[in-house]
Amino acid sequence: MKHKQEILRQTIHATGIIFVIIQPWLGVQNLILLGILAAFIGEIIRQYDLKRPIPLFSQLLRTCRRDTNERGFIYYFIGLALSYALFGANVPIANAAILILTIGDAASTIVGKLYGKHPLPYKPDKTFEGSIAFIIIGFMGALTQVNPIIAFIGAFIGSLVEAYTPVEDNITIPLIVGFTMYISSI
């Protein structure tokens, strides 16, 4: 299958829902520390792996990144930690932002790669099909944490951020989505 590695990569991306699942037991502060620790350890392993491959980790790292200089998984953990740091006082907002990032972003890439036929205006490498998948799946995830209106606003804004933000979306999606949902819920 042409997109097998990207589908595997996005499946790993979606496992970030574990943060939301364990949040009631670990608490916000511990998840902030866990996210920072995961980013720090991930960067150490990435740097070491560039010089000398590490059994098991090297294969996992190759699966998680598109090129050797990519640090998306590090930004991913930073984005998760920042979501709890900024919105942790409103845990449902933080969790919803993380769910929109983890499963909405993964769904958009998988659907866009497999079924995308209609490019977005000004962004021909992204598709309407992928953006619609982001909205639907992101909405369903966020709906487990916030009301339907806030969930839809978050998923819709997240799809725009994912499609049009030129910087690392693993940080921008949860922060912009979290901020938008927080403001919308006041």
PDB file of C-alpha atoms in Angstrom:
ATOM      1  CA  MET A   1       0.000   0.000   0.000  1.00  0.00           C
ATOM      2  CA  LYS A   2       1.352   3.374  -1.067  1.00  0.00           C
ATOM      3  CA  HIS A   3       0.542   5.238   2.162  1.00  0.00           C
ATOM      4  CA  LYS A   4       1.207   2.422   4.645  1.00  0.00           C
ATOM      5  CA  GLN A   5       3.935   4.263   6.607  1.00  0.00           C
ATOM      6  CA  GLU A   6       1.870   7.463   6.885  1.00  0.00           C
ATOM      7  CA  ILE A   7      -1.160   5.504   8.112  1.00  0.00           C
ATOM      8  CA  LEU A   8       1.008   3.785  10.740  1.00  0.00           C
ATOM      9  CA  ARG A   9       2.494   7.162  11.697  1.00  0.00           C
ATOM     10  CA  GLN A  10      -0.954   8.689  12.140  1.00  0.00           C
ATOM     11  CA  THR A  11      -2.169   5.672  14.108  1.00  0.00           C
ATOM     12  CA  ILE A  12       0.714   6.273  16.523  1.00  0.00           C
ATOM     13  CA  HIS A  13      -0.260   9.984  16.535  1.00  0.00           C
ATOM     14  CA  ALA A  14      -3.795   9.056  17.617  1.00  0.00           C
ATOM     15  CA  THR A  15      -2.498   7.170  20.655  1.00  0.00           C
ATOM     16  CA  GLY A  16      -2.121  10.562  22.338  1.00  0.00           C
ATOM     17  CA  ILE A  17      -5.661  10.005  23.572  1.00  0.00           C
ATOM     18  CA  ILE A  18      -3.928   8.072  26.347  1.00  0.00           C
ATOM     19  CA  PHE A  19      -3.174  11.459  27.961  1.00  0.00           C
ATOM     20  CA  VAL A  20      -6.907  12.178  28.157  1.00  0.00           C
ATOM     21  CA  ILE A  21      -7.681   8.686  29.443  1.00  0.00           C
ATOM     22  CA  ILE A  22      -5.104   8.780  32.256  1.00  0.00           C
ATOM     23  CA  GLN A  23      -5.692  12.434  33.180  1.00  0.00           C
ATOM     24  CA  PRO A  24      -8.185  11.696  35.997  1.00  0.00           C
ATOM     25  CA  TRP A  25      -5.628   9.462  37.722  1.00  0.00           C
ATOM     26  CA  LEU A  26      -2.397  11.353  37.091  1.00  0.00           C
ATOM     27  CA  GLY A  27      -3.722  14.896  37.245  1.00  0.00           C
ATOM     28  CA  VAL A  28      -2.835  17.948  35.200  1.00  0.00           C
ATOM     29  CA  GLN A  29       0.551  18.726  36.792  1.00  0.00           C
ATOM     30  CA  ASN A  30       1.849  15.187  36.288  1.00  0.00           C
ATOM     31  CA  LEU A  31       0.730  15.187  32.649  1.00  0.00           C
ATOM     32  CA  ILE A  32       2.543  18.476  32.068  1.00  0.00           C
ATOM     33  CA  LEU A  33       5.691  16.886  33.487  1.00  0.00           C
ATOM     34  CA  LEU A  34       5.114  13.694  31.501  1.00  0.00           C
ATOM     35  CA  GLY A  35       4.753  15.663  28.252  1.00  0.00           C
ATOM     36  CA  ILE A  36       7.930  17.664  28.903  1.00  0.00           C
ATOM     37  CA  LEU A  37       9.817  14.518  29.927  1.00  0.00           C
ATOM     38  CA  ALA A  38       8.643  12.638  26.812  1.00  0.00           C
ATOM     39  CA  ALA A  39       9.760  15.535  24.578  1.00  0.00           C
ATOM     40  CA  PHE A  40      13.140  15.754  26.331  1.00  0.00           C
ATOM     41  CA  ILE A  41      13.800  12.007  26.212  1.00  0.00           C
ATOM     42  CA  GLY A  42      12.544  11.887  22.626  1.00  0.00           C
ATOM     43  CA  GLU A  43      15.050  14.536  21.555  1.00  0.00           C
ATOM     44  CA  ILE A  44      17.921  12.767  23.342  1.00  0.00           C
ATOM     45  CA  ILE A  45      17.012   9.500  21.635  1.00  0.00           C
ATOM     46  CA  ARG A  46      16.646  11.267  18.258  1.00  0.00           C
ATOM     47  CA  GLN A  47      20.076  12.902  18.577  1.00  0.00           C
ATOM     48  CA  TYR A  48      21.723   9.648  19.647  1.00  0.00           C
ATOM     49  CA  ASP A  49      19.934   7.714  16.902  1.00  0.00           C
ATOM     50  CA  LEU A  50      21.341  10.037  14.231  1.00  0.00           C
ATOM     51  CA  LYS A  51      24.840   8.856  15.189  1.00  0.00           C
ATOM     52  CA  ARG A  52      24.178   5.270  16.183  1.00  0.00           C
ATOM     53  CA  PRO A  53      20.929   3.359  15.562  1.00  0.00           C
ATOM     54  CA  ILE A  54      19.210   2.043  18.671  1.00  0.00           C
ATOM     55  CA  PRO A  55      17.491  -1.343  18.413  1.00  0.00           C
ATOM     56  CA  LEU A  56      13.684  -1.013  18.568  1.00  0.00           C
ATOM     57  CA  PHE A  57      13.715   2.775  19.044  1.00  0.00           C
ATOM     58  CA  SER A  58      15.316   3.461  15.654  1.00  0.00           C
ATOM     59  CA  GLN A  59      12.547   1.630  13.828  1.00  0.00           C
ATOM     60  CA  LEU A  60       9.883   3.387  15.892  1.00  0.00           C
ATOM     61  CA  LEU A  61      11.492   6.779  15.227  1.00  0.00           C
ATOM     62  CA  ARG A  62      11.658   6.102  11.485  1.00  0.00           C
ATOM     63  CA  THR A  63       7.960   5.256  11.555  1.00  0.00           C
ATOM     64  CA  CYS A  64       7.055   8.420  13.478  1.00  0.00           C
ATOM     65  CA  ARG A  65       8.861  10.933  11.296  1.00  0.00           C
ATOM     66  CA  ARG A  66       8.863  11.849   7.647  1.00  0.00           C
ATOM     67  CA  ASP A  67      12.574  12.756   7.539  1.00  0.00           C
ATOM     68  CA  THR A  68      15.584  12.567   9.842  1.00  0.00           C
ATOM     69  CA  ASN A  69      15.438  16.244  10.830  1.00  0.00           C
ATOM     70  CA  GLU A  70      11.764  16.193  11.762  1.00  0.00           C
ATOM     71  CA  ARG A  71      10.904  16.809  15.385  1.00  0.00           C
ATOM     72  CA  GLY A  72       7.131  16.496  15.080  1.00  0.00           C
ATOM     73  CA  PHE A  73       6.828  13.969  17.897  1.00  0.00           C
ATOM     74  CA  ILE A  74       8.757  16.310  20.195  1.00  0.00           C
ATOM     75  CA  TYR A  75       6.449  19.207  19.309  1.00  0.00           C
ATOM     76  CA  TYR A  76       3.544  16.816  19.803  1.00  0.00           C
ATOM     77  CA  PHE A  77       4.467  16.205  23.448  1.00  0.00           C
ATOM     78  CA  ILE A  78       5.187  19.900  23.964  1.00  0.00           C
ATOM     79  CA  GLY A  79       1.732  20.685  22.531  1.00  0.00           C
ATOM     80  CA  LEU A  80       0.120  18.221  24.934  1.00  0.00           C
ATOM     81  CA  ALA A  81       2.031  19.652  27.905  1.00  0.00           C
ATOM     82  CA  LEU A  82       1.208  23.252  26.930  1.00  0.00           C
ATOM     83  CA  SER A  83      -2.479  22.379  26.573  1.00  0.00           C
ATOM     84  CA  TYR A  84      -2.596  21.222  30.165  1.00  0.00           C
ATOM     85  CA  ALA A  85      -0.381  24.093  31.344  1.00  0.00           C
ATOM     86  CA  LEU A  86      -2.579  26.765  29.737  1.00  0.00           C
ATOM     87  CA  PHE A  87      -6.041  25.210  29.981  1.00  0.00           C
ATOM     88  CA  GLY A  88      -5.597  22.760  32.867  1.00  0.00           C
ATOM     89  CA  ALA A  89      -7.816  24.852  35.122  1.00  0.00           C
ATOM     90  CA  ASN A  90     -10.582  23.895  32.677  1.00  0.00           C
ATOM     91  CA  VAL A  91      -9.725  20.221  32.146  1.00  0.00           C
ATOM     92  CA  PRO A  92     -12.546  19.522  29.635  1.00  0.00           C
ATOM     93  CA  ILE A  93     -11.193  22.277  27.345  1.00  0.00           C
ATOM     94  CA  ALA A  94      -7.623  20.935  27.613  1.00  0.00           C
ATOM     95  CA  ASN A  95      -8.798  17.366  26.968  1.00  0.00           C
ATOM     96  CA  ALA A  96     -10.979  18.429  24.029  1.00  0.00           C
ATOM     97  CA  ALA A  97      -8.077  20.340  22.446  1.00  0.00           C
ATOM     98  CA  ILE A  98      -5.844  17.289  22.831  1.00  0.00           C
ATOM     99  CA  LEU A  99      -8.466  14.967  21.349  1.00  0.00           C
ATOM    100  CA  ILE A 100      -8.928  17.288  18.386  1.00  0.00           C
ATOM    101  CA  LEU A 101      -5.160  17.230  17.818  1.00  0.00           C
ATOM    102  CA  THR A 102      -4.661  13.510  18.314  1.00  0.00           C
ATOM    103  CA  ILE A 103      -7.583  11.988  16.457  1.00  0.00           C
ATOM    104  CA  GLY A 104      -8.746  14.862  14.239  1.00  0.00           C
ATOM    105  CA  ASP A 105      -5.296  15.451  12.772  1.00  0.00           C
ATOM    106  CA  ALA A 106      -4.707  11.720  12.297  1.00  0.00           C
ATOM    107  CA  ALA A 107      -8.078  11.274  10.571  1.00  0.00           C
ATOM    108  CA  SER A 108      -7.461  14.196   8.220  1.00  0.00           C
ATOM    109  CA  THR A 109      -4.147  12.784   7.051  1.00  0.00           C
ATOM    110  CA  ILE A 110      -5.396   9.225   6.606  1.00  0.00           C
ATOM    111  CA  VAL A 111      -8.582  10.226   4.772  1.00  0.00           C
ATOM    112  CA  GLY A 112      -6.797  12.904   2.758  1.00  0.00           C
ATOM    113  CA  LYS A 113      -4.066  10.490   1.611  1.00  0.00           C
ATOM    114  CA  LEU A 114      -6.412   7.607   0.834  1.00  0.00           C
ATOM    115  CA  TYR A 115      -9.497   9.379  -0.504  1.00  0.00           C
ATOM    116  CA  GLY A 116      -8.584  13.017  -1.076  1.00  0.00           C
ATOM    117  CA  LYS A 117      -9.495  14.212  -4.555  1.00  0.00           C
ATOM    118  CA  HIS A 118     -10.379  17.881  -4.076  1.00  0.00           C
ATOM    119  CA  PRO A 119      -7.515  20.195  -3.061  1.00  0.00           C
ATOM    120  CA  LEU A 120      -8.155  23.082  -0.706  1.00  0.00           C
ATOM    121  CA  PRO A 121      -7.868  26.619  -2.081  1.00  0.00           C
ATOM    122  CA  TYR A 122      -4.353  28.018  -1.596  1.00  0.00           C
ATOM    123  CA  LYS A 123      -3.203  24.691  -0.131  1.00  0.00           C
ATOM    124  CA  PRO A 124      -3.148  22.037  -2.880  1.00  0.00           C
ATOM    125  CA  ASP A 125      -1.379  19.446  -0.686  1.00  0.00           C
ATOM    126  CA  LYS A 126      -4.449  19.356   1.622  1.00  0.00           C
ATOM    127  CA  THR A 127      -7.908  18.133   0.613  1.00  0.00           C
ATOM    128  CA  PHE A 128     -11.530  18.875   1.421  1.00  0.00           C
ATOM    129  CA  GLU A 129     -11.993  15.202   2.251  1.00  0.00           C
ATOM    130  CA  GLY A 130      -9.210  15.335   4.826  1.00  0.00           C
ATOM    131  CA  SER A 131     -10.572  18.543   6.355  1.00  0.00           C
ATOM    132  CA  ILE A 132     -14.083  17.105   6.600  1.00  0.00           C
ATOM    133  CA  ALA A 133     -12.656  14.001   8.314  1.00  0.00           C
ATOM    134  CA  PHE A 134     -10.806  16.283  10.744  1.00  0.00           C
ATOM    135  CA  ILE A 135     -14.019  18.137  11.600  1.00  0.00           C
ATOM    136  CA  ILE A 136     -16.133  14.995  12.042  1.00  0.00           C
ATOM    137  CA  ILE A 137     -13.631  12.948  14.050  1.00  0.00           C
ATOM    138  CA  GLY A 138     -12.341  15.955  16.003  1.00  0.00           C
ATOM    139  CA  PHE A 139     -15.938  16.911  16.838  1.00  0.00           C
ATOM    140  CA  MET A 140     -16.748  13.391  18.035  1.00  0.00           C
ATOM    141  CA  GLY A 141     -13.666  13.341  20.261  1.00  0.00           C
ATOM    142  CA  ALA A 142     -14.267  16.820  21.684  1.00  0.00           C
ATOM    143  CA  LEU A 143     -17.929  15.984  22.276  1.00  0.00           C
ATOM    144  CA  THR A 144     -16.835  13.582  25.017  1.00  0.00           C
ATOM    145  CA  GLN A 145     -15.527  16.607  26.948  1.00  0.00           C
ATOM    146  CA  VAL A 146     -17.519  19.715  25.993  1.00  0.00           C
ATOM    147  CA  ASN A 147     -20.959  20.643  24.674  1.00  0.00           C
ATOM    148  CA  PRO A 148     -21.747  20.190  20.953  1.00  0.00           C
ATOM    149  CA  ILE A 149     -21.391  23.862  19.999  1.00  0.00           C
ATOM    150  CA  ILE A 150     -17.970  24.212  21.636  1.00  0.00           C
ATOM    151  CA  ALA A 151     -16.904  20.836  20.185  1.00  0.00           C
ATOM    152  CA  PHE A 152     -17.892  21.909  16.669  1.00  0.00           C
ATOM    153  CA  ILE A 153     -16.179  25.293  16.980  1.00  0.00           C
ATOM    154  CA  GLY A 154     -13.000  23.583  18.181  1.00  0.00           C
ATOM    155  CA  ALA A 155     -13.034  20.954  15.434  1.00  0.00           C
ATOM    156  CA  PHE A 156     -13.762  23.503  12.708  1.00  0.00           C
ATOM    157  CA  ILE A 157     -11.019  25.888  13.869  1.00  0.00           C
ATOM    158  CA  GLY A 158      -8.667  22.924  14.255  1.00  0.00           C
ATOM    159  CA  SER A 159      -9.255  21.894  10.645  1.00  0.00           C
ATOM    160  CA  LEU A 160      -8.375  25.402   9.466  1.00  0.00           C
ATOM    161  CA  VAL A 161      -5.244  25.501  11.626  1.00  0.00           C
ATOM    162  CA  GLU A 162      -4.183  22.055  10.388  1.00  0.00           C
ATOM    163  CA  ALA A 163      -4.687  23.022   6.763  1.00  0.00           C
ATOM    164  CA  TYR A 164      -3.348  26.559   6.679  1.00  0.00           C
ATOM    165  CA  THR A 165      -0.850  27.126   9.490  1.00  0.00           C
ATOM    166  CA  PRO A 166       2.684  27.149   8.088  1.00  0.00           C
ATOM    167  CA  VAL A 167       4.268  26.290  11.451  1.00  0.00           C
ATOM    168  CA  GLU A 168       4.278  23.084  13.510  1.00  0.00           C
ATOM    169  CA  ASP A 169       0.638  22.051  13.906  1.00  0.00           C
ATOM    170  CA  ASN A 170       1.318  19.738  16.848  1.00  0.00           C
ATOM    171  CA  ILE A 171       1.698  22.916  18.901  1.00  0.00           C
ATOM    172  CA  THR A 172      -0.612  25.318  17.068  1.00  0.00           C
ATOM    173  CA  ILE A 173      -3.664  23.043  16.880  1.00  0.00           C
ATOM    174  CA  PRO A 174      -4.139  22.375  20.607  1.00  0.00           C
ATOM    175  CA  LEU A 175      -3.238  25.935  21.622  1.00  0.00           C
ATOM    176  CA  ILE A 176      -5.414  27.781  19.099  1.00  0.00           C
ATOM    177  CA  VAL A 177      -8.253  25.276  19.468  1.00  0.00           C
ATOM    178  CA  GLY A 178      -8.053  25.374  23.272  1.00  0.00           C
ATOM    179  CA  PHE A 179      -8.034  29.171  23.313  1.00  0.00           C
ATOM    180  CA  THR A 180     -10.963  29.358  20.872  1.00  0.00           C
ATOM    181  CA  MET A 181     -13.032  26.847  22.840  1.00  0.00           C
ATOM    182  CA  TYR A 182     -12.211  28.585  26.115  1.00  0.00           C
ATOM    183  CA  ILE A 183     -13.298  31.994  24.771  1.00  0.00           C
ATOM    184  CA  SER A 184     -16.414  30.438  23.203  1.00  0.00           C
ATOM    185  CA  SER A 185     -17.410  28.836  26.496  1.00  0.00           C
ATOM    186  CA  ILE A 186     -17.303  32.057  28.539  1.00  0.00           C
TER     187      ILE A 186
END
